[in-house]
């Protein structure tokens, strides 16, 4: 028993690090299991599952998350991975879009992102997505909120410095969606964005709003060549 | 909803130490929090967790509100014979869950 107690204490101390390298220590994988089940589930009799059209996610979805957000020629606009999922849900399955931040949406996004793990982020930022990326960059460098701070002031100028007890990260999105112990659950980049906009006392952007799409596109492109780490783990 | 993820090696050598990992999906609500309306959120925690090999206890834990949501157990065991590893956990309202995994020793 004593040995086990000591082990539990040791584990607590190393948990955040362990969760990055050991899937079992990252509760995000509970969501991944749900996404996996959803991949081959028919939403209603007669409707097609994702697997019915795409086949095995391991092959069909490999690299897909690494190149999203992407410009969609058919629809003439930038699309986040979660907007892609909604497009298939609505147009190909005849269902309603996923509820933002629901277990189903996050689970499926995490499961698809997992198929790109380790691959370099590969956003086609100089093609037709360039306009959206530029809009994102403009938002990123614009001062907002009562605190009158831009994203860049923290995530470019003060990386590694501390905001109270928290180290300021470089603001990459290659690990999103993440499990966050502080949230007791998973969240997408949009949820994280809400924390940062609220932090500077600015109004939060709606999920899938043009601002959300632009910022996510810019941050993803800014992280080009980084290895995909989703689903990540944060304290 | 996925309730649990369990990882156990399929085969181990007799007397060789091996890892057992169990990740349980549970909110572990402390009872100390309030919702947006200010109403206290009732306490809801997994209280007991036990792992046995063919009835013999391998590991047991009692939990308290300070354990975070989605508790993760990672412990070591040694076996001379194979059998069924049974995992049982229960909350304070009397709900109990169980899962099992086969272990081969050779």
mmCIF file of C-alpha atoms in Angstrom:
data_model
loop_
_atom_site.group_PDB
_atom_site.id
_atom_site.type_symbol
_atom_site.label_atom_id
_atom_site.label_comp_id
_atom_site.label_asym_id
_atom_site.label_seq_id
_atom_site.Cartn_x
_atom_site.Cartn_y
_atom_site.Cartn_z
ATOM 1 C CA UNK A 1 0.000 0.000 0.000
ATOM 2 C CA UNK A 2 2.794 2.385 0.918
ATOM 3 C CA UNK A 3 4.451 1.731 -2.382
ATOM 4 C CA UNK A 4 1.229 2.450 -4.228
ATOM 5 C CA UNK A 5 0.672 5.693 -2.318
ATOM 6 C CA UNK A 6 4.140 6.875 -3.207
ATOM 7 C CA UNK A 7 3.448 6.010 -6.812
ATOM 8 C CA UNK A 8 0.233 8.027 -6.799
ATOM 9 C CA UNK A 9 2.075 11.049 -5.451
ATOM 10 C CA UNK A 10 4.815 10.693 -8.018
ATOM 11 C CA UNK A 11 2.179 10.422 -10.709
ATOM 12 C CA UNK A 12 0.454 13.623 -9.569
ATOM 13 C CA UNK A 13 3.718 15.492 -9.895
ATOM 14 C CA UNK A 14 4.354 14.281 -13.430
ATOM 15 C CA UNK A 15 0.780 14.179 -14.655
ATOM 16 C CA UNK A 16 0.773 17.131 -17.085
ATOM 17 C CA UNK A 17 3.954 15.900 -18.741
ATOM 18 C CA UNK A 18 2.730 12.308 -18.739
ATOM 19 C CA UNK A 19 -0.557 13.331 -20.328
ATOM 20 C CA UNK A 20 1.288 14.734 -23.335
ATOM 21 C CA UNK A 21 3.114 11.490 -23.990
ATOM 22 C CA UNK A 22 0.824 8.810 -22.584
ATOM 23 C CA UNK A 23 -2.605 8.672 -24.229
ATOM 24 C CA UNK A 24 -4.139 6.914 -21.265
ATOM 25 C CA UNK A 25 -3.205 9.802 -18.976
ATOM 26 C CA UNK A 26 -5.076 12.239 -21.230
ATOM 27 C CA UNK A 27 -8.834 12.081 -20.647
ATOM 28 C CA UNK A 28 -9.276 13.524 -24.163
ATOM 29 C CA UNK A 29 -9.108 9.908 -25.263
ATOM 30 C CA UNK A 30 -12.505 9.311 -23.663
ATOM 31 C CA UNK A 31 -13.825 11.828 -26.202
ATOM 32 C CA UNK A 32 -11.803 10.207 -28.980
ATOM 33 C CA UNK A 33 -13.605 6.909 -28.282
ATOM 34 C CA UNK A 34 -16.911 8.682 -28.767
ATOM 35 C CA UNK A 35 -15.757 10.235 -31.998
ATOM 36 C CA UNK A 36 -14.663 6.836 -33.199
ATOM 37 C CA UNK A 37 -18.086 5.363 -32.461
ATOM 38 C CA UNK A 38 -19.799 8.308 -34.147
ATOM 39 C CA UNK A 39 -17.708 7.833 -37.295
ATOM 40 C CA UNK A 40 -19.536 4.627 -38.146
ATOM 41 C CA UNK A 41 -22.916 5.424 -36.602
ATOM 42 C CA UNK A 42 -25.873 6.048 -38.927
ATOM 43 C CA UNK A 43 -27.746 9.064 -37.540
ATOM 44 C CA UNK A 44 -31.076 7.438 -38.476
ATOM 45 C CA UNK A 45 -32.190 4.439 -40.500
ATOM 46 C CA UNK A 46 -31.468 5.005 -44.182
ATOM 47 C CA UNK A 47 -28.951 7.795 -43.573
ATOM 48 C CA UNK A 48 -25.265 7.230 -44.224
ATOM 49 C CA UNK A 49 -22.541 7.180 -41.611
ATOM 50 C CA UNK A 50 -19.258 9.025 -42.113
ATOM 51 C CA UNK A 51 -17.645 5.616 -42.686
ATOM 52 C CA UNK A 52 -20.203 4.684 -45.359
ATOM 53 C CA UNK A 53 -18.891 7.483 -47.580
ATOM 54 C CA UNK A 54 -15.314 7.950 -46.408
ATOM 55 C CA UNK A 55 -14.262 4.431 -45.376
ATOM 56 C CA UNK A 56 -11.693 3.934 -42.619
ATOM 57 C CA UNK A 57 -10.813 7.164 -40.816
ATOM 58 C CA UNK A 58 -7.181 6.012 -40.428
ATOM 59 C CA UNK A 59 -6.668 6.378 -44.169
ATOM 60 C CA UNK A 60 -9.428 8.761 -45.326
ATOM 61 C CA UNK A 61 -8.778 11.352 -42.614
ATOM 62 C CA UNK A 62 -4.998 11.117 -42.470
ATOM 63 C CA UNK A 63 -3.584 14.618 -42.900
ATOM 64 C CA UNK A 64 -7.001 16.257 -43.144
ATOM 65 C CA UNK A 65 -6.799 18.103 -39.796
ATOM 66 C CA UNK A 66 -3.216 19.182 -40.597
ATOM 67 C CA UNK A 67 -4.405 21.155 -43.624
ATOM 68 C CA UNK A 68 -7.470 22.741 -42.014
ATOM 69 C CA UNK A 69 -8.613 25.509 -41.955
ATOM 70 C CA UNK A 70 -8.667 25.319 -45.739
ATOM 71 C CA UNK A 71 -10.247 27.282 -48.573
ATOM 72 C CA UNK A 72 -13.245 25.475 -49.997
ATOM 73 C CA UNK A 73 -13.543 26.182 -53.728
ATOM 74 C CA UNK A 74 -17.101 24.836 -53.966
ATOM 75 C CA UNK A 75 -18.383 27.117 -51.250
ATOM 76 C CA UNK A 76 -15.953 29.971 -51.952
ATOM 77 C CA UNK A 77 -14.841 30.448 -48.358
ATOM 78 C CA UNK A 78 -12.421 29.343 -45.653
ATOM 79 C CA UNK A 79 -13.602 26.402 -43.599
ATOM 80 C CA UNK A 80 -12.567 25.145 -40.194
ATOM 81 C CA UNK A 81 -12.497 21.410 -39.604
ATOM 82 C CA UNK A 82 -15.603 21.726 -37.419
ATOM 83 C CA UNK A 83 -17.407 23.560 -40.234
ATOM 84 C CA UNK A 84 -16.480 20.682 -42.531
ATOM 85 C CA UNK A 85 -18.051 18.248 -40.119
ATOM 86 C CA UNK A 86 -21.197 20.375 -40.050
ATOM 87 C CA UNK A 87 -21.276 20.548 -43.855
ATOM 88 C CA UNK A 88 -21.252 16.751 -44.094
ATOM 89 C CA UNK A 89 -23.781 16.448 -41.281
ATOM 90 C CA UNK A 90 -26.180 18.817 -43.022
ATOM 91 C CA UNK A 91 -25.618 18.173 -46.725
ATOM 92 C CA UNK A 92 -24.743 14.492 -46.695
ATOM 93 C CA UNK A 93 -26.551 13.188 -43.631
ATOM 94 C CA UNK A 94 -29.569 15.517 -43.575
ATOM 95 C CA UNK A 95 -28.984 16.300 -39.917
ATOM 96 C CA UNK A 96 -28.561 19.541 -37.963
ATOM 97 C CA UNK A 97 -25.053 20.949 -37.325
ATOM 98 C CA UNK A 98 -23.235 19.723 -34.230
ATOM 99 C CA UNK A 99 -23.840 21.760 -31.126
ATOM 100 C CA UNK A 100 -20.634 23.781 -30.543
ATOM 101 C CA UNK A 101 -18.410 22.242 -27.853
ATOM 102 C CA UNK A 102 -20.701 19.219 -27.450
ATOM 103 C CA UNK A 103 -19.100 15.865 -26.647
ATOM 104 C CA UNK A 104 -20.067 14.684 -30.115
ATOM 105 C CA UNK A 105 -18.506 17.593 -31.959
ATOM 106 C CA UNK A 106 -15.315 17.595 -29.893
ATOM 107 C CA UNK A 107 -15.099 13.810 -29.970
ATOM 108 C CA UNK A 108 -15.348 13.623 -33.738
ATOM 109 C CA UNK A 109 -12.945 16.544 -34.239
ATOM 110 C CA UNK A 110 -10.467 14.950 -31.823
ATOM 111 C CA UNK A 111 -10.768 11.561 -33.507
ATOM 112 C CA UNK A 112 -10.150 13.088 -36.937
ATOM 113 C CA UNK A 113 -7.294 15.266 -35.656
ATOM 114 C CA UNK A 114 -5.672 12.178 -34.125
ATOM 115 C CA UNK A 115 -5.317 10.741 -37.631
ATOM 116 C CA UNK A 116 -2.861 13.588 -38.357
ATOM 117 C CA UNK A 117 -0.812 13.230 -35.198
ATOM 118 C CA UNK A 118 2.861 13.843 -35.800
ATOM 119 C CA UNK A 119 2.346 15.148 -39.326
ATOM 120 C CA UNK A 120 3.493 18.719 -39.944
ATOM 121 C CA UNK A 121 0.827 21.415 -39.939
ATOM 122 C CA UNK A 122 0.341 22.182 -43.641
ATOM 123 C CA UNK A 123 -1.958 25.161 -44.159
ATOM 124 C CA UNK A 124 -2.027 26.411 -47.770
ATOM 125 C CA UNK A 125 -1.667 30.004 -46.625
ATOM 126 C CA UNK A 126 -0.569 31.627 -49.882
ATOM 127 C CA UNK A 127 -3.446 30.356 -52.003
ATOM 128 C CA UNK A 128 -7.037 31.539 -51.789
ATOM 129 C CA UNK A 129 -6.881 31.212 -47.995
ATOM 130 C CA UNK A 130 -4.436 34.151 -47.885
ATOM 131 C CA UNK A 131 -7.204 36.731 -47.534
ATOM 132 C CA UNK A 132 -8.639 35.006 -44.440
ATOM 133 C CA UNK A 133 -5.180 34.540 -42.943
ATOM 134 C CA UNK A 134 -4.500 38.264 -43.449
ATOM 135 C CA UNK A 135 -7.795 39.138 -41.772
ATOM 136 C CA UNK A 136 -6.787 36.894 -38.878
ATOM 137 C CA UNK A 137 -3.437 38.577 -38.609
ATOM 138 C CA UNK A 138 -5.091 42.003 -38.533
ATOM 139 C CA UNK A 139 -7.362 40.860 -35.703
ATOM 140 C CA UNK A 140 -4.429 39.285 -33.896
ATOM 141 C CA UNK A 141 -2.490 42.534 -33.834
ATOM 142 C CA UNK A 142 -5.448 44.805 -33.041
ATOM 143 C CA UNK A 143 -5.816 46.036 -29.467
ATOM 144 C CA UNK A 144 -9.168 45.056 -28.013
ATOM 145 C CA UNK A 145 -11.154 45.155 -24.781
ATOM 146 C CA UNK A 146 -11.056 47.353 -21.730
ATOM 147 C CA UNK A 147 -7.462 46.269 -21.146
ATOM 148 C CA UNK A 148 -6.605 47.459 -24.668
ATOM 149 C CA UNK A 149 -4.334 44.519 -25.452
ATOM 150 C CA UNK A 150 -3.760 42.636 -28.686
ATOM 151 C CA UNK A 151 -3.195 38.894 -28.916
ATOM 152 C CA UNK A 152 0.285 39.664 -30.296
ATOM 153 C CA UNK A 153 1.283 41.672 -27.242
ATOM 154 C CA UNK A 154 1.012 38.533 -25.157
ATOM 155 C CA UNK A 155 1.592 35.707 -27.615
ATOM 156 C CA UNK A 156 4.471 37.264 -29.577
ATOM 157 C CA UNK A 157 6.012 39.827 -27.253
ATOM 158 C CA UNK A 158 5.634 38.181 -23.832
ATOM 159 C CA UNK A 159 5.938 34.450 -24.536
ATOM 160 C CA UNK A 160 7.378 32.617 -21.539
ATOM 161 C CA UNK A 161 6.638 35.512 -19.169
ATOM 162 C CA UNK A 162 4.003 34.975 -16.534
ATOM 163 C CA UNK A 163 0.471 36.230 -16.245
ATOM 164 C CA UNK A 164 -0.106 35.658 -12.523
ATOM 165 C CA UNK A 165 0.922 32.000 -12.152
ATOM 166 C CA UNK A 166 0.431 31.070 -15.801
ATOM 167 C CA UNK A 167 3.217 31.031 -18.355
ATOM 168 C CA UNK A 168 2.190 32.788 -21.577
ATOM 169 C CA UNK A 169 2.346 30.258 -24.421
ATOM 170 C CA UNK A 170 3.057 31.095 -28.066
ATOM 171 C CA UNK A 171 -0.603 30.658 -28.937
ATOM 172 C CA UNK A 172 -0.336 27.725 -31.310
ATOM 173 C CA UNK A 173 -3.394 25.680 -32.191
ATOM 174 C CA UNK A 174 -1.752 22.396 -33.268
ATOM 175 C CA UNK A 175 -2.934 20.608 -30.110
ATOM 176 C CA UNK A 176 -6.586 21.662 -30.330
ATOM 177 C CA UNK A 177 -9.108 20.449 -29.292
ATOM 178 C CA UNK A 178 -7.498 19.927 -25.865
ATOM 179 C CA UNK A 179 -8.504 18.405 -22.576
ATOM 180 C CA UNK A 180 -8.019 20.993 -19.875
ATOM 181 C CA UNK A 181 -8.087 19.956 -16.218
ATOM 182 C CA UNK A 182 -9.211 23.461 -15.363
ATOM 183 C CA UNK A 183 -12.307 22.968 -17.583
ATOM 184 C CA UNK A 184 -12.818 19.409 -16.314
ATOM 185 C CA UNK A 185 -13.323 18.588 -19.951
ATOM 186 C CA UNK A 186 -12.452 19.240 -23.553
ATOM 187 C CA UNK A 187 -12.657 22.413 -25.540
ATOM 188 C CA UNK A 188 -11.820 23.701 -28.980
ATOM 189 C CA UNK A 189 -9.678 26.683 -29.915
ATOM 190 C CA UNK A 190 -12.907 28.690 -29.840
ATOM 191 C CA UNK A 191 -13.374 27.990 -26.138
ATOM 192 C CA UNK A 192 -9.761 28.986 -25.459
ATOM 193 C CA UNK A 193 -10.275 32.138 -27.519
ATOM 194 C CA UNK A 194 -13.242 32.996 -25.305
ATOM 195 C CA UNK A 195 -10.968 32.776 -22.246
ATOM 196 C CA UNK A 196 -8.454 35.161 -23.836
ATOM 197 C CA UNK A 197 -11.028 37.711 -25.055
ATOM 198 C CA UNK A 198 -12.770 37.647 -21.665
ATOM 199 C CA UNK A 199 -9.347 38.029 -20.067
ATOM 200 C CA UNK A 200 -8.808 41.377 -21.781
ATOM 201 C CA UNK A 201 -12.477 42.270 -21.142
ATOM 202 C CA UNK A 202 -13.460 42.225 -24.775
ATOM 203 C CA UNK A 203 -16.659 40.762 -26.153
ATOM 204 C CA UNK A 204 -16.294 37.106 -27.090
ATOM 205 C CA UNK A 205 -16.581 36.085 -30.754
ATOM 206 C CA UNK A 206 -19.374 33.664 -31.655
ATOM 207 C CA UNK A 207 -18.409 30.112 -32.667
ATOM 208 C CA UNK A 208 -17.736 29.855 -36.416
ATOM 209 C CA UNK A 209 -18.034 33.669 -36.723
ATOM 210 C CA UNK A 210 -15.819 35.325 -39.375
ATOM 211 C CA UNK A 211 -13.494 36.481 -36.573
ATOM 212 C CA UNK A 212 -13.182 32.972 -35.171
ATOM 213 C CA UNK A 213 -12.477 31.531 -38.633
ATOM 214 C CA UNK A 214 -9.930 34.250 -39.432
ATOM 215 C CA UNK A 215 -8.050 33.959 -36.131
ATOM 216 C CA UNK A 216 -7.935 30.162 -36.274
ATOM 217 C CA UNK A 217 -6.746 30.306 -39.903
ATOM 218 C CA UNK A 218 -3.999 32.786 -39.040
ATOM 219 C CA UNK A 219 -2.821 30.879 -35.963
ATOM 220 C CA UNK A 220 -2.843 27.555 -37.790
ATOM 221 C CA UNK A 221 -0.822 29.034 -40.696
ATOM 222 C CA UNK A 222 1.570 30.696 -38.237
ATOM 223 C CA UNK A 223 2.204 27.197 -36.866
ATOM 224 C CA UNK A 224 2.971 25.630 -40.254
ATOM 225 C CA UNK A 225 5.469 22.743 -39.988
ATOM 226 C CA UNK A 226 4.896 22.203 -36.274
ATOM 227 C CA UNK A 227 3.907 18.601 -35.553
ATOM 228 C CA UNK A 228 0.182 17.999 -35.035
ATOM 229 C CA UNK A 229 -0.423 17.156 -31.374
ATOM 230 C CA UNK A 230 -4.203 17.067 -31.109
ATOM 231 C CA UNK A 231 -5.899 16.043 -28.956
ATOM 232 C CA UNK A 232 -3.667 17.863 -26.489
ATOM 233 C CA UNK A 233 -3.662 18.242 -22.744
ATOM 234 C CA UNK A 234 -3.463 21.458 -20.747
ATOM 235 C CA UNK A 235 -3.689 22.247 -17.058
ATOM 236 C CA UNK B 1 -20.902 7.667 -23.641
ATOM 237 C CA UNK B 2 -17.530 6.032 -23.150
ATOM 238 C CA UNK B 3 -17.328 5.006 -19.494
ATOM 239 C CA UNK B 4 -13.804 3.750 -19.216
ATOM 240 C CA UNK B 5 -10.558 3.043 -21.034
ATOM 241 C CA UNK B 6 -8.528 0.112 -19.750
ATOM 242 C CA UNK B 7 -5.059 -0.879 -20.827
ATOM 243 C CA UNK B 8 -3.598 -4.212 -19.744
ATOM 244 C CA UNK B 9 -0.938 -6.250 -21.572
ATOM 245 C CA UNK B 10 -2.466 -9.290 -23.277
ATOM 246 C CA UNK B 11 0.293 -11.601 -22.110
ATOM 247 C CA UNK B 12 2.881 -11.270 -19.346
ATOM 248 C CA UNK B 13 5.630 -13.536 -18.055
ATOM 249 C CA UNK B 14 5.153 -15.228 -14.680
ATOM 250 C CA UNK B 15 6.455 -13.017 -11.890
ATOM 251 C CA UNK B 16 7.118 -10.110 -14.227
ATOM 252 C CA UNK B 17 5.862 -6.714 -13.121
ATOM 253 C CA UNK B 18 3.357 -5.174 -15.540
ATOM 254 C CA UNK B 19 1.303 -1.991 -15.819
ATOM 255 C CA UNK B 20 -2.432 -1.616 -15.506
ATOM 256 C CA UNK B 21 -4.003 1.668 -16.590
ATOM 257 C CA UNK B 22 -7.601 2.646 -16.071
ATOM 258 C CA UNK B 23 -9.147 5.967 -17.095
ATOM 259 C CA UNK B 24 -12.692 6.421 -15.802
ATOM 260 C CA UNK B 25 -15.141 8.904 -17.299
ATOM 261 C CA UNK B 26 -16.721 10.689 -14.336
ATOM 262 C CA UNK B 27 -17.374 14.348 -13.377
ATOM 263 C CA UNK B 28 -16.106 13.903 -9.767
ATOM 264 C CA UNK B 29 -18.296 16.805 -8.733
ATOM 265 C CA UNK B 30 -16.994 18.058 -5.387
ATOM 266 C CA UNK B 31 -20.237 19.409 -3.963
ATOM 267 C CA UNK B 32 -18.499 22.713 -3.297
ATOM 268 C CA UNK B 33 -19.343 24.364 -6.611
ATOM 269 C CA UNK B 34 -22.356 26.368 -7.686
ATOM 270 C CA UNK B 35 -23.968 26.650 -11.099
ATOM 271 C CA UNK B 36 -24.662 29.930 -12.954
ATOM 272 C CA UNK B 37 -27.835 30.462 -10.931
ATOM 273 C CA UNK B 38 -25.931 30.089 -7.675
ATOM 274 C CA UNK B 39 -27.539 26.744 -6.853
ATOM 275 C CA UNK B 40 -25.087 24.302 -5.252
ATOM 276 C CA UNK B 41 -24.145 21.434 -7.587
ATOM 277 C CA UNK B 42 -24.664 18.203 -5.642
ATOM 278 C CA UNK B 43 -21.645 16.130 -4.758
ATOM 279 C CA UNK B 44 -21.159 13.199 -7.126
ATOM 280 C CA UNK B 45 -17.926 11.270 -6.829
ATOM 281 C CA UNK B 46 -16.649 7.769 -7.470
ATOM 282 C CA UNK B 47 -15.890 6.538 -3.975
ATOM 283 C CA UNK B 48 -14.431 3.064 -4.401
ATOM 284 C CA UNK B 49 -12.281 1.504 -7.058
ATOM 285 C CA UNK B 50 -11.068 -2.090 -6.971
ATOM 286 C CA UNK B 51 -9.161 -4.407 -9.283
ATOM 287 C CA UNK B 52 -9.077 -8.155 -8.728
ATOM 288 C CA UNK B 53 -7.491 -11.080 -10.568
ATOM 289 C CA UNK B 54 -9.785 -14.117 -10.346
ATOM 290 C CA UNK B 55 -11.183 -12.766 -7.104
ATOM 291 C CA UNK B 56 -7.861 -11.874 -5.507
ATOM 292 C CA UNK B 57 -7.421 -8.183 -4.792
ATOM 293 C CA UNK B 58 -4.707 -6.460 -6.809
ATOM 294 C CA UNK B 59 -5.417 -2.825 -6.073
ATOM 295 C CA UNK B 60 -7.993 -0.805 -4.185
ATOM 296 C CA UNK B 61 -8.541 2.911 -3.743
ATOM 297 C CA UNK B 62 -10.960 5.110 -1.873
ATOM 298 C CA UNK B 63 -11.588 8.499 -3.392
ATOM 299 C CA UNK B 64 -12.453 11.939 -2.057
ATOM 300 C CA UNK B 65 -13.671 15.200 -3.603
ATOM 301 C CA UNK B 66 -10.117 16.433 -4.189
ATOM 302 C CA UNK B 67 -9.642 13.916 -7.013
ATOM 303 C CA UNK B 68 -10.113 15.636 -10.385
ATOM 304 C CA UNK B 69 -12.723 14.705 -12.979
ATOM 305 C CA UNK B 70 -12.020 11.595 -15.073
ATOM 306 C CA UNK B 71 -9.789 9.807 -12.548
ATOM 307 C CA UNK B 72 -6.821 7.890 -13.906
ATOM 308 C CA UNK B 73 -5.341 4.858 -12.150
ATOM 309 C CA UNK B 74 -1.949 3.560 -13.048
ATOM 310 C CA UNK B 75 -0.551 0.734 -10.959
ATOM 311 C CA UNK B 76 1.713 -2.294 -11.214
ATOM 312 C CA UNK B 77 1.016 -5.929 -10.520
ATOM 313 C CA UNK B 78 2.716 -9.284 -10.655
ATOM 314 C CA UNK B 79 0.924 -12.507 -11.621
ATOM 315 C CA UNK B 80 1.927 -16.160 -11.558
ATOM 316 C CA UNK B 81 -1.236 -17.370 -13.315
ATOM 317 C CA UNK B 82 -3.486 -15.814 -15.911
ATOM 318 C CA UNK B 83 -7.174 -15.133 -15.386
ATOM 319 C CA UNK B 84 -9.791 -12.441 -15.490
ATOM 320 C CA UNK B 85 -8.926 -8.989 -14.276
ATOM 321 C CA UNK B 86 -12.070 -7.405 -12.949
ATOM 322 C CA UNK B 87 -12.436 -3.681 -12.414
ATOM 323 C CA UNK B 88 -15.217 -2.410 -10.191
ATOM 324 C CA UNK B 89 -16.013 1.120 -9.139
ATOM 325 C CA UNK B 90 -18.971 2.751 -7.457
ATOM 326 C CA UNK B 91 -20.280 6.158 -6.519
ATOM 327 C CA UNK B 92 -21.874 7.309 -3.276
ATOM 328 C CA UNK B 93 -25.416 6.925 -4.631
ATOM 329 C CA UNK B 94 -25.028 3.201 -5.012
ATOM 330 C CA UNK B 95 -24.349 3.073 -8.753
ATOM 331 C CA UNK B 96 -21.707 0.495 -9.553
ATOM 332 C CA UNK B 97 -19.834 -0.262 -12.762
ATOM 333 C CA UNK B 98 -17.706 -3.200 -13.784
ATOM 334 C CA UNK B 99 -15.463 -4.162 -16.651
ATOM 335 C CA UNK B 100 -13.107 -7.035 -17.183
ATOM 336 C CA UNK B 101 -10.048 -7.907 -19.208
ATOM 337 C CA UNK B 102 -8.367 -11.235 -19.870
ATOM 338 C CA UNK B 103 -4.781 -11.690 -18.750
ATOM 339 C CA UNK B 104 -2.615 -14.511 -20.100
ATOM 340 C CA UNK B 105 0.536 -15.512 -18.246
ATOM 341 C CA UNK B 106 3.055 -17.557 -20.217
#
